[in-house]
C-alpha cells in the first residue's frame, strides 16, 4: 500500500529544467543516494522529441526481422558507411547498403536477428545479435545529429573459451 502522504503524488508528472520526468516521489525511489535535488540534474528526459539511440536500434532490428528493406534503409543517412568484417566488405551510401542487405533479409533463418545485448558507447551504440545466418555478431552504430545512422561496423563476436581449471 502507498503511504498516504505520497498517494496523491503517484502518476503526476513534473517538469525539471524543461525536462518532463515522473513525480519526485518516483525520483526519490530511483535515486536514493543522490536525493531529489541531485537526481534532477542527472535525470534523463522523456520528451517525445528526444532521440533514443537504443530505441532506434531495436526498431532497426525489428525491420531486419520483418525483412523490410525500405524500413531498414530509412534508418540510414544518404552517405552512411557500412563496414562488415564478417565478409570483408565496406560500402558507402544507401544504394550500396540496400545491395548489401537485400539478400540477407530475403534469406534469413531462425534465430536470425535475435538481440543478445545492447549498450550505449561513447560514440553510439554497440549491439550483440544473431546475424541473418544465426551466428553471433557485434555491431557498432554511430548516428548523425538528426538521428540517422552514419556509420556501422560489424564483425563476428568471438566467444572466449572456458579457462582450464587447475585444481
XYZ file of C-alpha atoms in Angstrom:
167
model
C 0.000 0.000 0.000
C 1.217 3.509 -0.825
C 1.844 5.778 2.157
C -0.887 8.434 2.459
C 1.493 11.391 2.038
C 2.531 10.036 -1.375
C -0.820 8.713 -2.556
C -1.774 11.934 -4.349
C 1.675 12.178 -5.961
C 1.593 8.882 -7.819
C 1.062 9.330 -11.557
C 1.708 13.070 -11.613
C 4.393 14.416 -13.899
C 6.711 17.303 -13.073
C 8.944 19.452 -15.234
C 12.549 19.880 -14.079
C 14.641 22.327 -16.124
C 12.431 21.831 -19.161
C 12.600 18.032 -18.931
C 9.478 16.033 -18.222
C 10.013 13.380 -15.588
C 7.974 11.399 -13.109
C 6.985 12.910 -9.800
C 9.754 13.466 -7.208
C 8.355 10.523 -5.215
C 9.435 8.266 -8.076
C 12.813 10.010 -8.325
C 13.377 9.541 -4.577
C 12.801 5.811 -5.009
C 15.100 5.575 -8.054
C 17.864 7.895 -6.818
C 18.027 7.435 -3.030
C 21.767 8.068 -2.810
C 21.607 11.308 -4.795
C 18.412 12.717 -3.373
C 15.845 14.673 -5.344
C 17.960 17.813 -5.889
C 20.972 15.975 -7.370
C 18.819 13.460 -9.216
C 17.022 16.280 -11.019
C 20.363 17.270 -12.576
C 21.027 13.782 -13.917
C 17.506 12.579 -14.796
C 17.100 11.633 -18.425
C 14.443 13.410 -20.412
C 11.416 11.505 -21.621
C 10.243 14.226 -24.002
C 8.751 12.879 -27.236
C 11.188 14.765 -29.495
C 14.354 13.380 -27.887
C 16.339 10.836 -29.909
C 16.639 7.404 -28.298
C 19.560 5.559 -29.947
C 18.784 2.232 -28.275
C 15.145 2.503 -29.308
C 16.295 3.217 -32.871
C 18.488 0.111 -32.824
C 15.627 -2.051 -31.561
C 13.452 -0.671 -34.382
C 16.314 -1.327 -36.850
C 16.453 -4.936 -35.656
C 12.662 -5.274 -35.980
C 12.897 -4.118 -39.621
C 15.532 -6.824 -40.197
C 13.301 -9.487 -38.617
C 10.417 -8.462 -40.877
C 12.703 -8.446 -43.922
C 11.597 -4.853 -44.615
C 14.428 -3.350 -46.653
C 12.699 0.040 -47.099
C 12.150 0.428 -43.355
C 15.759 -0.591 -42.732
C 17.095 1.949 -45.232
C 15.066 4.734 -43.600
C 17.377 4.462 -40.592
C 20.457 5.307 -42.692
C 21.812 8.689 -43.769
C 22.318 9.097 -47.539
C 26.115 8.980 -47.131
C 26.255 6.275 -44.461
C 29.191 3.886 -44.346
C 28.845 0.186 -43.551
C 31.943 -1.894 -42.792
C 31.476 -5.647 -42.442
C 34.445 -7.629 -41.133
C 32.319 -10.794 -41.399
C 32.535 -10.571 -45.198
C 35.417 -8.104 -45.655
C 33.085 -5.531 -47.240
C 32.937 -1.736 -46.979
C 30.116 0.165 -48.711
C 29.043 3.799 -48.780
C 25.590 5.244 -49.441
C 22.055 3.959 -49.091
C 22.010 2.278 -52.523
C 25.123 0.248 -51.680
C 23.723 -0.552 -48.234
C 20.497 -1.716 -49.912
C 22.506 -4.040 -52.178
C 24.354 -5.394 -49.131
C 21.225 -6.045 -47.034
C 18.698 -7.200 -49.678
C 19.874 -10.836 -49.994
C 20.381 -11.155 -46.237
C 16.848 -10.044 -45.460
C 15.376 -12.423 -48.034
C 17.233 -15.484 -46.775
C 17.302 -15.090 -43.019
C 16.943 -18.168 -40.816
C 15.859 -18.684 -37.257
C 17.161 -17.465 -34.841
C 18.112 -14.625 -37.178
C 18.146 -11.098 -35.806
C 17.774 -12.096 -32.168
C 19.057 -9.446 -29.774
C 21.642 -10.692 -27.280
C 22.841 -7.400 -25.760
C 22.782 -3.677 -26.439
C 24.686 -0.839 -24.754
C 25.469 2.813 -25.244
C 29.111 3.553 -26.018
C 30.992 6.839 -26.043
C 30.198 7.313 -29.736
C 26.946 5.443 -30.320
C 25.512 2.002 -29.654
C 27.031 -1.484 -29.505
C 24.740 -4.419 -30.189
C 25.345 -8.159 -29.994
C 22.842 -10.149 -32.006
C 22.358 -13.251 -34.124
C 23.054 -12.487 -37.788
C 20.843 -13.419 -40.727
C 22.640 -16.792 -40.576
C 22.025 -17.161 -36.835
C 25.707 -16.506 -35.965
C 26.776 -14.198 -33.107
C 27.784 -10.751 -34.376
C 28.818 -7.493 -32.678
C 27.636 -4.339 -34.454
C 28.531 -0.717 -33.707
C 26.311 2.202 -34.755
C 27.096 5.921 -34.932
C 24.382 8.499 -35.525
C 24.132 11.934 -37.077
C 22.666 14.874 -35.165
C 19.367 14.174 -36.923
C 19.291 10.584 -35.598
C 20.214 8.809 -38.837
C 22.824 6.044 -38.879
C 26.026 7.433 -40.402
C 28.345 4.506 -39.677
C 28.059 0.818 -38.847
C 30.806 -1.693 -38.278
C 30.214 -5.374 -37.646
C 32.249 -8.475 -37.060
C 31.896 -11.961 -35.654
C 31.501 -11.978 -31.905
C 34.307 -14.103 -30.568
C 33.278 -16.239 -27.669
C 36.007 -16.802 -25.153
C 36.946 -20.392 -24.451
C 36.462 -21.583 -20.890
C 39.598 -21.197 -18.809
C 41.085 -24.507 -17.669
C 40.758 -25.295 -14.004
C 43.944 -26.252 -12.178
C 42.678 -27.911 -9.014
